[in-house]
XYZ file of C-alpha atoms in Angstrom:
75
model
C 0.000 0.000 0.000
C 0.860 3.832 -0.817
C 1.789 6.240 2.123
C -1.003 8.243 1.265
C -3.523 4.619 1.448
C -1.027 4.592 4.995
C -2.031 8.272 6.285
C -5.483 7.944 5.290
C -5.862 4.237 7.717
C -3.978 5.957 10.273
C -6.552 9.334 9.760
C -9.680 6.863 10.123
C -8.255 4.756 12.993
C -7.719 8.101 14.762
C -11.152 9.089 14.182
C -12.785 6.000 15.383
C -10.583 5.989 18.220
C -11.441 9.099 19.347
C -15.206 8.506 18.574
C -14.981 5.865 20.635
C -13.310 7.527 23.499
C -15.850 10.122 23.355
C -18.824 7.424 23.622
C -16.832 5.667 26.594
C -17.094 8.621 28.146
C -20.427 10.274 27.216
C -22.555 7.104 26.636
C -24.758 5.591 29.498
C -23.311 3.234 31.532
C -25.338 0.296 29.752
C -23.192 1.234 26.938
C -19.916 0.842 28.663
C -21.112 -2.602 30.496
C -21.724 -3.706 27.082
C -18.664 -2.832 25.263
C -16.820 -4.569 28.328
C -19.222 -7.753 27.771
C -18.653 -7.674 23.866
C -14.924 -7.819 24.707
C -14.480 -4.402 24.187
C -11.537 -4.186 26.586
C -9.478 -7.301 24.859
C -10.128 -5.386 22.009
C -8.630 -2.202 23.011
C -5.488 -3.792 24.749
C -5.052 -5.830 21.122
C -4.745 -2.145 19.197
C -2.250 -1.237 21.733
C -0.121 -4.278 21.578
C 0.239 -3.577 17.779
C 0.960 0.151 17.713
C 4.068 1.038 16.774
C 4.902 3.679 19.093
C 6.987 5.583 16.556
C 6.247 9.304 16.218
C 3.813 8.976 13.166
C 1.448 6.647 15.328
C 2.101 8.384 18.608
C -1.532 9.883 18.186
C -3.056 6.800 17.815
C -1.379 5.131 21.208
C -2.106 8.472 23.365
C -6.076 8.211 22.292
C -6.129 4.089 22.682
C -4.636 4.994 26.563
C -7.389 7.596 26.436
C -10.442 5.093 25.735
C -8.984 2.490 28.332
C -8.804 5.580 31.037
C -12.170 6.401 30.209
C -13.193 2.806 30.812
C -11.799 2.650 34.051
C -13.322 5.655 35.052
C -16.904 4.731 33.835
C -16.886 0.707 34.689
């Protein structure tokens, strides 16, 4: 794949990421016990095991951290 096909994945992940953040956060907590029973955590902890933490996907690990802290503080 191109760089640009490359920056564009990267711009959606971030955008889903942070959408999803946002719900974690916003949603009712019926939302959050189901993301949790849908293996919502696994899934999150997966993502983070597989970003490369080099500066162009830096983004994407700080909002990942960022939808796991808003877990924790709404589970």
């Amino acid at each position: 794949s191109s760089q640009s096909e490359d920056t564009e994945d990267l711009a959606n992940q971030m955008r889903q990421v942070e959408a999803l953040k946002t719900a974690l956060r916003t949603q009712p907590h019926s939302f959050v016990l189901r993301f949790i029973e849908l293996d919502g955590l696994n899934a999150l902890l997966q993502v983070l095991g597989t970003i490369d933490v080099e500066a162009s996907h830096n983004n994407l690990h700080t909002s990942v951290i960022g939808c796991l802290k808003a877990l924790m503080n709404n589970s």
